[in-house]
Short mmCIF file of C-alpha atoms in Angstrom, two decimals:
data_model
loop_
_atom_site.label_atom_id
_atom_site.label_comp_id
_atom_site.label_asym_id
_atom_site.label_seq_id
_atom_site.Cartn_x
_atom_site.Cartn_y
_atom_site.Cartn_z
CA UNK A 460 170.62 145.64 70.06
CA UNK A 461 171.02 143.17 72.95
CA UNK A 462 173.39 143.54 75.40
CA UNK A 463 175.82 140.84 74.63
CA UNK A 464 176.48 141.74 70.83
CA UNK A 465 176.92 145.79 71.66
CA UNK A 466 180.01 144.70 74.22
CA UNK A 467 180.90 142.44 71.31
CA UNK A 468 180.88 145.45 68.88
CA UNK A 469 182.97 147.90 71.27
CA UNK A 470 184.98 145.69 71.72
CA UNK A 471 186.13 144.66 68.77
CA UNK A 472 186.13 148.21 67.52
CA UNK A 473 188.58 148.82 69.91
CA UNK A 474 190.63 146.32 69.04
CA UNK A 475 190.74 147.29 65.78
CA UNK A 476 191.42 150.75 66.71
CA UNK A 477 194.74 149.46 67.92
CA UNK A 478 195.77 146.87 65.67
CA UNK A 479 195.70 149.16 62.89
CA UNK A 480 198.33 152.06 63.75
CA UNK A 481 200.37 148.96 66.10
CA UNK A 482 200.11 146.97 62.87
CA UNK A 483 201.78 149.50 60.29
CA UNK A 484 204.71 148.73 62.18
CA UNK A 485 204.81 145.55 61.88
CA UNK A 486 204.28 145.79 58.36
CA UNK A 487 207.29 148.41 57.70
CA UNK A 488 209.37 146.36 60.19
CA UNK A 489 208.36 143.03 58.81
CA UNK A 490 207.44 141.50 61.76
CA UNK A 491 204.43 139.22 61.02
CA UNK A 492 206.64 136.00 62.29
CA UNK A 493 206.72 138.00 65.74
CA UNK A 494 203.55 138.94 66.48
CA UNK A 495 202.50 134.84 65.37
CA UNK A 496 205.42 134.03 67.72
CA UNK A 497 204.15 135.51 70.83
CA UNK A 498 200.49 135.04 69.80
CA UNK A 499 201.18 132.18 70.27
CA UNK A 500 203.02 132.02 73.63
CA UNK A 501 200.01 133.91 74.82
CA UNK A 502 198.27 130.16 75.18
CA UNK A 503 200.99 129.58 78.24
CA UNK A 504 199.72 132.79 79.53
CA UNK A 505 196.46 131.59 80.07
CA UNK A 506 197.61 127.87 81.41
CA UNK A 507 199.65 129.63 83.79
CA UNK A 508 196.98 132.07 85.10
CA UNK A 509 194.51 129.18 84.94
CA UNK A 510 197.45 127.30 87.45
CA UNK A 511 197.75 130.36 89.66
CA UNK A 512 194.11 131.97 89.33
CA UNK A 513 195.75 135.06 88.52
CA UNK A 514 193.91 137.37 85.84
CA UNK A 515 193.99 136.50 82.28
CA UNK A 516 194.50 139.52 80.63
CA UNK A 517 197.25 139.74 83.59
CA UNK A 518 199.38 137.15 83.25
CA UNK A 519 199.35 136.85 78.97
CA UNK A 520 200.45 140.30 78.79
CA UNK A 521 203.68 139.44 81.43
CA UNK A 522 204.35 136.15 79.68
CA UNK A 523 204.25 137.61 75.92
CA UNK A 524 206.33 141.03 77.32
CA UNK A 525 208.90 138.34 78.80
CA UNK A 526 209.10 136.05 75.36
CA UNK A 527 209.40 139.52 73.54
CA UNK A 528 212.29 140.70 75.64
CA UNK A 529 213.96 137.44 75.07
CA UNK A 530 213.39 137.26 71.66
CA UNK A 531 214.51 141.40 70.94
CA UNK A 532 217.63 140.14 73.45
CA UNK A 533 218.10 136.46 71.12
CA UNK A 534 218.48 138.42 67.58
CA UNK A 535 220.70 140.92 69.16
CA UNK A 536 223.01 137.88 69.07
CA UNK A 537 222.57 136.98 65.39
CA UNK A 538 223.11 133.29 65.93
CA UNK A 539 220.31 131.73 63.96
CA UNK A 540 218.01 133.25 61.28
CA UNK A 541 215.29 134.76 62.93
CA UNK A 542 212.73 133.30 61.33
CA UNK A 543 214.52 130.23 62.22
CA UNK A 544 214.22 131.26 66.41
CA UNK A 545 211.10 132.32 65.93
CA UNK A 546 209.61 129.65 64.99
CA UNK A 547 211.03 127.34 67.41
CA UNK A 548 210.60 129.88 70.45
CA UNK A 549 206.54 129.49 69.04
CA UNK A 550 206.18 126.08 68.48
CA UNK A 551 208.06 125.42 71.76
CA UNK A 552 206.10 128.06 73.83
CA UNK A 553 202.16 126.49 72.22
CA UNK A 554 203.15 123.26 73.16
CA UNK A 555 204.06 124.39 76.64
CA UNK A 556 201.17 126.40 77.09
CA UNK A 557 198.65 122.79 76.10
CA UNK A 558 200.79 120.61 77.78
CA UNK A 559 200.24 122.73 81.16
CA UNK A 560 196.45 122.59 80.16
CA UNK A 561 195.90 119.62 79.63
CA UNK A 562 198.00 118.52 82.51
CA UNK A 563 196.00 120.56 85.13
CA UNK A 564 193.08 117.78 85.12
CA UNK A 565 190.81 119.51 87.56
CA UNK A 566 190.51 122.49 84.98
CA UNK A 567 188.24 121.98 81.47
CA UNK A 568 188.82 125.10 79.39
CA UNK A 569 187.39 126.02 76.81
CA UNK A 570 190.60 126.15 73.96
CA UNK A 571 188.50 126.44 70.93
CA UNK A 572 187.75 129.76 72.44
CA UNK A 573 190.98 130.75 73.02
CA UNK A 574 192.55 129.84 70.03
CA UNK A 575 190.03 131.75 67.73
CA UNK A 576 188.14 134.07 69.65
CA UNK A 577 184.58 134.48 72.39
CA UNK A 578 183.93 138.19 71.42
CA UNK A 579 180.21 137.44 72.03
CA UNK A 580 181.52 136.77 75.66
CA UNK A 581 183.14 139.24 76.12
CA UNK A 582 182.22 140.88 79.78
CA UNK A 583 182.32 144.59 81.17
CA UNK A 584 185.69 143.88 83.00
CA UNK A 585 187.48 142.96 79.17
CA UNK A 586 185.48 145.67 77.89
CA UNK A 587 187.74 147.55 80.56
CA UNK A 588 191.04 146.24 79.78
CA UNK A 589 190.46 146.70 75.95
CA UNK A 590 189.86 150.30 76.54
CA UNK A 591 192.95 150.85 79.06
CA UNK A 592 195.05 148.65 77.58
CA UNK A 593 194.86 150.73 73.58
CA UNK A 594 194.61 154.19 75.01
CA UNK A 595 197.76 153.45 76.38
CA UNK A 596 198.99 151.65 73.72
CA UNK A 597 197.42 154.66 71.24
CA UNK A 598 199.39 156.95 74.11
CA UNK A 599 202.79 155.15 73.59
CA UNK A 600 202.37 154.32 70.30
CA UNK A 601 201.90 158.27 69.51
CA UNK A 602 204.94 159.45 71.76
CA UNK A 603 207.56 157.53 70.36
CA UNK A 604 206.20 157.53 66.14
CA UNK A 605 209.01 159.80 64.76
CA UNK A 606 211.93 157.81 66.67
CA UNK A 607 210.24 154.47 65.64
CA UNK A 608 209.12 155.49 62.36
CA UNK A 609 213.04 156.87 61.61
CA UNK A 610 214.78 154.06 62.61
CA UNK A 611 212.49 151.84 60.74
CA UNK A 612 213.65 153.74 58.29
CA UNK A 613 217.14 152.83 58.40
CA UNK A 614 218.26 152.10 62.31
CA UNK A 615 221.55 153.63 62.26
CA UNK A 616 221.14 156.66 59.99
CA UNK A 617 218.86 156.67 63.26
CA UNK A 618 221.00 156.34 65.50
CA UNK A 619 223.81 158.49 64.37
CA UNK A 620 220.81 160.87 64.30
CA UNK A 621 220.15 160.68 67.90
CA UNK A 622 218.06 158.33 68.60
CA UNK A 623 218.12 155.76 71.24
CA UNK A 624 217.29 152.94 68.67
CA UNK A 625 217.45 149.62 71.87
CA UNK A 626 214.96 151.51 74.33
CA UNK A 627 212.68 152.09 71.07
CA UNK A 628 212.51 148.36 69.73
CA UNK A 629 212.11 147.01 73.47
CA UNK A 630 208.69 149.90 73.94
CA UNK A 631 207.73 148.89 70.49
CA UNK A 632 207.90 145.14 71.44
CA UNK A 633 206.15 145.65 74.72
CA UNK A 634 203.08 147.54 73.12
CA UNK A 635 203.32 144.45 70.50
CA UNK A 636 202.70 142.09 73.32
CA UNK A 637 199.88 144.38 75.66
CA UNK A 638 197.99 144.22 72.21
CA UNK A 639 198.41 140.48 71.47
CA UNK A 640 196.76 140.20 75.22
CA UNK A 641 194.53 142.11 75.23
CA UNK A 642 193.47 140.75 71.66
CA UNK A 643 193.78 137.28 72.30
CA UNK A 644 188.92 137.66 73.96
CA UNK A 645 188.44 138.89 70.28
CA UNK A 646 189.47 137.53 67.62
CA UNK A 647 191.74 134.79 69.53
CA UNK A 648 195.19 133.06 69.46
CA UNK A 649 195.67 131.97 65.87
CA UNK A 650 193.99 135.35 64.63
CA UNK A 651 195.95 138.06 66.13
CA UNK A 652 198.56 138.59 63.45
CA UNK A 653 195.74 138.83 61.20
CA UNK A 654 194.53 142.03 62.92
CA UNK A 655 197.62 143.62 63.47
CA UNK A 656 198.51 142.34 59.28
CA UNK A 657 195.63 142.98 56.58
CA UNK A 658 194.19 146.62 57.62
CA UNK A 659 197.44 147.72 57.13
CA UNK A 660 198.90 146.37 54.51
CA UNK A 661 194.92 147.37 53.04
CA UNK A 662 195.75 150.80 54.16
CA UNK A 663 198.91 150.56 51.34
CA UNK A 664 196.82 150.48 49.02
CA UNK A 665 195.52 154.47 49.49
CA UNK A 666 197.76 156.25 52.28
CA UNK A 667 200.20 158.77 51.19
CA UNK A 668 202.42 159.42 53.92
CA UNK A 669 202.89 156.83 57.14
CA UNK A 670 200.37 158.34 59.56
CA UNK A 671 197.97 158.00 56.32
CA UNK A 672 198.85 154.56 56.40
CA UNK A 673 198.06 154.21 60.77
CA UNK A 674 194.71 155.80 60.80
CA UNK A 675 193.18 154.18 57.35
CA UNK A 676 194.46 150.91 58.82
CA UNK A 677 192.76 151.27 62.29
CA UNK A 678 189.39 152.74 59.79
CA UNK A 679 189.64 149.33 57.49
CA UNK A 680 190.29 147.22 61.34
CA UNK A 681 186.83 148.52 62.18
CA UNK A 682 185.35 147.85 58.66
CA UNK A 683 186.01 144.32 59.38
CA UNK A 684 184.82 144.00 62.95
CA UNK A 685 181.56 145.47 61.95
CA UNK A 686 181.43 142.91 59.04
CA UNK A 687 182.16 140.24 60.68
CA UNK A 688 180.07 141.07 63.69
CA UNK A 689 177.23 140.90 60.90
CA UNK A 690 178.13 137.86 59.08
CA UNK A 691 178.22 136.68 62.17
CA UNK A 692 174.85 137.00 63.25
CA UNK A 693 173.62 137.28 60.28
CA UNK A 694 175.02 133.47 58.60
CA UNK A 695 175.69 132.43 62.31
CA UNK A 696 179.61 132.27 61.53
CA UNK A 697 182.73 131.39 64.17
CA UNK A 698 183.03 135.51 65.12
CA UNK A 699 186.82 135.82 64.98
CA UNK A 700 187.04 133.93 61.23
CA UNK A 701 184.10 136.24 59.71
CA UNK A 702 185.97 139.26 61.28
CA UNK A 703 189.34 138.23 59.83
CA UNK A 704 187.10 137.01 56.23
CA UNK A 705 185.73 140.37 56.60
CA UNK A 706 189.51 142.41 56.58
CA UNK A 707 190.56 139.95 53.72
CA UNK A 708 187.45 140.96 51.47
CA UNK A 709 188.45 144.35 51.90
CA UNK A 710 192.23 143.84 51.04
CA UNK A 711 191.26 141.97 48.09
CA UNK A 712 189.06 144.36 46.85
CA UNK A 713 191.28 147.58 47.04
CA UNK A 714 193.13 148.46 43.58
CA UNK A 715 195.92 145.57 44.52
CA UNK A 716 194.43 144.14 41.56
CA UNK A 717 194.79 147.12 39.04
CA UNK A 718 197.56 147.37 36.52
CA UNK A 719 200.30 149.71 36.97
CA UNK A 720 198.86 151.47 39.85
CA UNK A 721 201.37 153.82 40.45
CA UNK A 722 202.65 153.70 43.82
CA UNK A 723 203.25 156.55 45.64
CA UNK B 564 247.44 172.97 55.15
CA UNK B 565 249.19 172.10 58.57
CA UNK B 566 247.15 169.35 59.58
CA UNK B 567 248.34 170.00 63.64
CA UNK B 568 246.52 174.09 64.16
CA UNK B 569 243.37 172.41 63.13
CA UNK B 570 241.10 170.57 65.88
CA UNK B 571 241.10 167.03 65.62
CA UNK B 572 237.06 166.08 65.15
CA UNK B 573 237.29 161.84 65.58
CA UNK B 574 240.05 159.47 66.83
CA UNK B 575 240.29 156.48 66.35
CA UNK B 576 243.22 154.84 68.68
CA UNK B 577 244.16 151.20 68.29
CA UNK B 578 241.27 149.74 67.21
CA UNK B 579 241.00 146.58 67.15
CA UNK B 580 237.74 143.82 66.01
CA UNK B 581 237.96 140.67 65.70
CA UNK B 582 234.92 137.87 64.33
CA UNK B 583 235.92 134.49 65.68
CA UNK B 584 239.20 134.14 64.26
CA UNK B 585 239.07 136.89 61.80
CA UNK B 586 241.17 139.84 62.40
CA UNK B 587 239.58 142.70 60.59
CA UNK B 588 241.20 145.87 61.71
CA UNK B 589 244.64 145.50 64.15
CA UNK B 590 245.48 148.59 66.37
CA UNK B 591 243.86 151.20 63.93
CA UNK B 592 245.08 155.29 63.70
CA UNK B 593 243.63 157.07 62.31
CA UNK B 594 242.45 161.18 62.79
CA UNK B 595 240.27 163.64 61.46
CA UNK B 596 241.06 167.40 61.44
CA UNK B 597 238.51 170.05 60.83
CA UNK B 598 238.71 171.28 57.02
CA UNK B 599 240.54 168.04 56.15
CA UNK B 600 238.72 164.93 53.53
CA UNK B 601 240.21 161.61 54.70
CA UNK B 602 239.20 159.15 52.35
CA UNK B 603 239.85 155.07 53.50
CA UNK B 604 240.81 152.98 50.56
CA UNK B 605 241.51 149.38 50.26
CA UNK B 606 240.79 146.25 49.15
CA UNK B 607 236.76 144.16 50.06
CA UNK B 608 237.02 143.47 53.15
CA UNK B 609 240.13 145.86 54.43
CA UNK B 610 237.28 146.75 57.06
CA UNK B 611 236.86 150.24 55.58
CA UNK B 612 232.99 149.95 56.71
CA UNK B 613 233.92 148.89 60.30
CA UNK B 614 235.85 151.36 60.89
CA UNK B 615 233.86 153.85 60.22
CA UNK B 616 230.73 152.00 62.18
CA UNK B 617 233.68 152.11 64.96
CA UNK B 618 233.29 155.95 64.66
CA UNK B 619 230.02 156.67 64.42
CA UNK B 620 229.56 154.70 67.71
CA UNK B 621 227.50 151.91 66.45
CA UNK B 622 229.86 149.46 66.45
CA UNK B 623 232.26 148.80 69.33
CA UNK B 624 235.97 147.60 68.71
CA UNK B 625 237.38 144.74 70.81
CA UNK B 626 240.24 147.13 71.74
CA UNK B 627 241.07 150.58 71.66
CA UNK B 628 239.09 152.92 71.73
CA UNK B 629 237.59 156.17 69.39
CA UNK B 630 236.55 159.83 70.57
CA UNK B 631 234.72 162.45 68.89
CA UNK B 632 235.08 166.49 69.77
CA UNK B 633 232.47 167.80 72.47
CA UNK B 634 229.33 169.80 69.82
CA UNK B 635 230.33 167.90 67.24
CA UNK B 636 227.63 167.66 64.63
CA UNK B 637 228.02 164.11 62.53
CA UNK B 638 225.99 163.80 59.47
CA UNK B 639 225.80 160.64 57.85
CA UNK B 640 225.66 158.39 54.81
CA UNK B 641 225.37 154.93 54.81
CA UNK B 642 226.18 152.57 52.41
CA UNK B 643 222.90 151.68 51.22
CA UNK B 644 219.32 152.36 52.31
CA UNK B 645 216.72 150.20 51.23
CA UNK B 646 212.71 151.84 51.93
CA UNK B 647 210.39 148.89 52.52
CA UNK B 648 208.19 149.04 49.58
CA UNK B 649 205.22 149.18 51.92
CA UNK B 650 205.74 152.50 53.41
CA UNK B 651 204.65 155.70 51.66
CA UNK B 652 206.87 157.79 52.14
CA UNK B 653 208.29 160.98 50.26
CA UNK B 654 211.97 162.51 49.47
CA UNK B 655 210.42 164.99 51.61
CA UNK B 656 209.16 163.08 54.46
CA UNK B 657 212.74 161.55 53.98
CA UNK B 658 214.08 164.57 54.67
CA UNK B 659 212.87 165.76 58.07
CA UNK B 660 212.22 162.09 59.89
CA UNK B 661 214.23 163.85 62.88
CA UNK B 662 214.19 167.54 62.27
CA UNK B 663 211.54 169.83 60.83
CA UNK B 664 212.86 172.35 57.79
CA UNK B 665 210.94 174.96 55.45
CA UNK B 666 210.69 174.13 51.98
CA UNK B 667 213.27 176.71 51.41
CA UNK B 668 215.56 175.05 53.02
CA UNK B 669 214.39 171.46 51.67
CA UNK B 670 214.69 173.19 48.10
CA UNK B 671 218.01 174.74 48.22
CA UNK B 672 220.03 171.80 49.80
CA UNK B 673 218.14 169.11 47.06
CA UNK B 674 219.50 172.29 44.44
CA UNK B 675 222.81 171.71 46.22
CA UNK B 676 223.04 168.19 44.97
CA UNK B 677 220.45 167.75 41.67
CA UNK B 678 218.01 166.53 42.05
CA UNK B 679 215.55 169.03 42.89
CA UNK B 680 212.84 168.24 41.37
CA UNK B 681 212.42 165.36 43.15
CA UNK B 682 211.03 166.61 46.24
CA UNK B 683 207.99 165.02 45.89
CA UNK B 684 208.71 161.46 44.79
CA UNK B 685 208.69 158.62 46.64
CA UNK B 686 211.58 156.97 48.09
CA UNK B 687 210.97 153.61 45.97
CA UNK B 688 211.16 155.14 42.68
CA UNK B 689 214.71 156.18 43.33
CA UNK B 690 217.44 155.25 40.86
CA UNK B 691 220.58 154.25 42.54
CA UNK B 692 222.16 157.47 41.93
CA UNK B 693 219.23 159.83 42.99
CA UNK B 694 218.86 157.80 46.55
CA UNK B 695 222.29 158.43 46.99
CA UNK B 696 222.05 162.46 46.49
CA UNK B 697 219.50 162.43 49.12
CA UNK B 698 221.12 160.57 51.50
CA UNK B 699 223.69 163.19 51.04
CA UNK B 700 221.21 165.38 51.22
CA UNK B 701 219.96 164.06 54.40
CA UNK B 702 222.99 164.79 55.77
CA UNK B 703 223.94 168.01 54.91
CA UNK B 704 220.80 169.28 56.34
CA UNK B 705 221.71 169.33 59.70
CA UNK B 706 224.60 171.46 59.47
CA UNK B 707 227.97 168.74 60.53
CA UNK B 708 231.14 169.51 61.19
CA UNK B 709 231.39 166.06 60.87
CA UNK B 710 230.95 164.28 57.72
CA UNK B 711 231.26 160.17 57.39
CA UNK B 712 230.65 159.34 54.01
CA UNK B 713 230.61 155.40 53.03
CA UNK B 714 231.12 155.15 49.45
CA UNK B 715 229.16 158.55 48.25
CA UNK B 716 229.14 158.37 44.64
CA UNK B 717 227.98 154.97 44.23
CA UNK B 718 225.98 154.44 40.91
CA UNK B 719 226.32 158.03 40.64
CA UNK B 720 226.96 159.14 36.47
CA UNK B 721 230.23 160.50 35.71
CA UNK B 722 229.41 163.99 35.27
CA UNK B 723 227.33 164.09 38.94
CA UNK B 724 229.70 161.91 40.44
CA UNK B 725 232.58 165.19 40.09
CA UNK B 726 229.83 167.57 41.22
CA UNK B 727 229.12 165.27 44.48
CA UNK B 728 232.95 165.73 44.75
CA UNK B 729 233.02 169.81 44.42
CA UNK B 730 230.05 170.05 46.65
CA UNK B 731 231.73 167.80 48.81
CA UNK B 732 235.27 169.87 48.31
CA UNK B 733 233.53 173.10 48.85
CA UNK B 734 232.30 171.81 52.30
CA UNK B 735 235.94 171.40 53.66
CA UNK B 736 237.01 174.66 52.18
CA UNK B 737 233.62 177.20 52.86
CA UNK B 738 232.79 175.48 56.21
CA UNK B 739 236.00 173.43 57.18
CA UNK B 740 233.84 170.06 57.68
CA UNK B 741 235.53 167.54 58.59
CA UNK B 742 235.26 164.75 56.54
CA UNK B 743 235.52 160.56 55.82
CA UNK B 744 234.99 158.99 53.21
CA UNK B 745 235.02 155.15 52.21
CA UNK B 746 235.99 155.32 47.79
CA UNK B 747 236.85 153.35 45.33
CA UNK B 748 237.32 156.09 42.91
CA UNK B 749 240.34 156.11 43.20
CA UNK B 750 241.17 159.56 40.49
CA UNK B 751 238.54 161.47 41.09
CA UNK B 752 238.55 161.39 45.07
CA UNK B 753 242.74 162.20 45.02
CA UNK B 754 242.25 165.34 43.97
CA UNK B 755 240.40 166.75 46.77
CA UNK B 756 241.39 164.29 49.36
CA UNK B 757 244.43 165.43 51.79
CA UNK B 758 245.18 162.07 52.91
CA UNK B 759 244.63 158.63 52.26
CA UNK B 760 244.35 156.25 54.05
CA UNK B 761 245.18 152.49 52.38
CA UNK B 762 243.70 150.71 55.04
CA UNK B 763 243.82 146.06 54.69
CA UNK B 764 243.34 145.32 58.49
CA UNK B 765 246.40 147.60 59.82
CA UNK B 766 246.69 150.92 58.02
CA UNK B 767 249.37 150.08 55.07
CA UNK B 768 250.42 153.41 53.37
CA UNK B 769 248.62 156.89 54.53
CA UNK B 770 249.84 160.42 53.21
CA UNK B 771 249.00 163.01 51.38
CA UNK B 772 247.89 161.74 47.79
CA UNK B 773 250.78 162.22 45.92
CA UNK B 774 253.44 160.28 48.50
CA UNK B 775 250.62 158.23 48.43
CA UNK B 776 250.31 157.43 44.98
CA UNK B 777 254.05 157.01 44.19
CA UNK B 778 254.32 153.78 47.05
CA UNK B 779 254.28 149.92 45.54
CA UNK B 780 251.31 148.76 47.57
CA UNK B 781 248.45 151.83 46.44
CA UNK B 782 250.21 151.12 42.91
CA UNK B 783 248.84 147.85 43.07
CA UNK B 784 245.48 148.94 44.28
CA UNK B 785 245.48 151.56 42.35
CA UNK B 786 245.04 149.56 38.98
CA UNK B 787 243.04 146.96 40.49
CA UNK B 788 240.86 149.66 41.73
CA UNK B 789 241.54 151.24 37.17
CA UNK B 790 240.85 147.78 35.75
CA UNK B 791 244.32 147.57 34.68
CA UNK B 792 245.19 144.63 36.49
CA UNK B 793 243.60 141.86 37.56
CA UNK B 794 243.65 142.30 41.54
CA UNK B 795 242.03 139.31 43.86
CA UNK B 796 241.55 140.29 47.36
CA UNK B 797 242.17 136.46 50.01
CA UNK B 798 241.50 136.41 53.68
CA UNK B 799 245.14 134.02 53.81
CA UNK B 800 246.92 135.75 56.15
CA UNK B 801 249.39 135.55 53.46
CA UNK B 802 248.20 137.58 51.31
CA UNK B 803 247.35 140.65 53.95
CA UNK B 804 251.10 140.26 54.29
CA UNK B 805 252.18 140.62 50.58
CA UNK B 806 249.76 143.61 50.20
CA UNK B 807 251.12 145.44 53.10
CA UNK B 808 254.58 144.48 53.65
CA UNK B 809 255.84 146.85 50.38
CA UNK B 810 254.54 149.74 52.13
CA UNK B 811 257.04 151.62 53.56
CA UNK B 812 254.95 152.04 56.80
CA UNK B 813 253.01 149.60 57.60
CA UNK B 814 252.39 147.91 61.00
CA UNK B 815 249.68 150.27 62.25
CA UNK B 816 252.01 153.34 62.92
CA UNK B 817 249.64 155.21 61.53
CA UNK B 818 249.98 159.54 61.54
CA UNK B 819 250.14 161.00 64.56
#
């Protein structure tokens, strides 16, 4: 196997192992649009890193985190419906990023690569980022698993029973920000949410406990990466979309269509 | 029962809440003692749930304060709970989300609330009444000193309601639990309640059930609750005052 393909495989698997478990919470907490908004703001991070000449992944992490915290604060005010607020922020962040990139004329970047991912161009450094960021995310997620799960079921009940809900919510959105920054290279800004949502939704068909659902989501994500890479290699398809499509195929081939199957 | 000899578990002092122009609670005073059931009644929008949320520390009042006695364990039954259909969660898991309990204990508590056979059912498959019982079970598993129950028997069938109120009564009698309860089931509640607070922004009537029953303001509400007389609650100040003015003990003066 050639080097670039091996790196692509490792990067994809690393990302899928993290987006799976984290994605289950995105699904349970109905935060798909939230993830989308953060991902859109990642382009602003790309632009800033080019202007300031700082590491791209780091800049994206910082920009996404700031936006995530801002969103949590704005949502707490409850002045606007959450999805309206997210819609406003998502598209203004994306536009701001595009304009910044356009203004910096001397820089020519591969915009498509950022939007749809460029997994075949993953470098060793990217791999280190994925390994480090991914591992950190998984460890923190494991540590806050129980309280986060409890507050996802019923926030106020959890709060009365001693969960520090604001702290947990803040940690969680930072984790999402980190994962988006790390995963961007693999599937790109516009497709990241797919890796969070689709494997988790597929796992729902089979899982009987929240933990099973998280593990299975990681597994389905890995399958999608392998399938997508294979398809991309075999038929010369764009890799990011091929991975997402593979994930979708897994979802639709699940027992979703079987009539009358009881969900337990 | 002599309240003064029992420790105060929770107290609201001059609690006031406004949402913009609208006053939800106005200078409300309330105490819950150990071994006492306090029932909050009042029309929709009277601020009953808000008061409970404030006493639980889930919401801050605009003025006034609440205090809980030190070392008190709280059990809470919220007004509603909807588990996401996307989350695989059994009753057993729901009861042990934040603390572990042996199966024996889980069965025992579920038996107390009358849904023992639902231990391994998915939360999403419970009926409204069963869910209410499971919520109560989760509160009981904490061995609470103080229970906050926001309409604990809604959706429960009539015979079940009697059983649950009996259970709540036993918790008070046998374990000295203090209970603050929001309820609409006036006739069932009355039998076991030590103190009734009619709430409509302010405390308008307070007292022991038999006393309160005789007050005209309560009778208005009671009839409405029984469906004997059409009762509409208006949010403009005039309607509030009509409702509250009949009360001899109105204007936020409550049991102190």
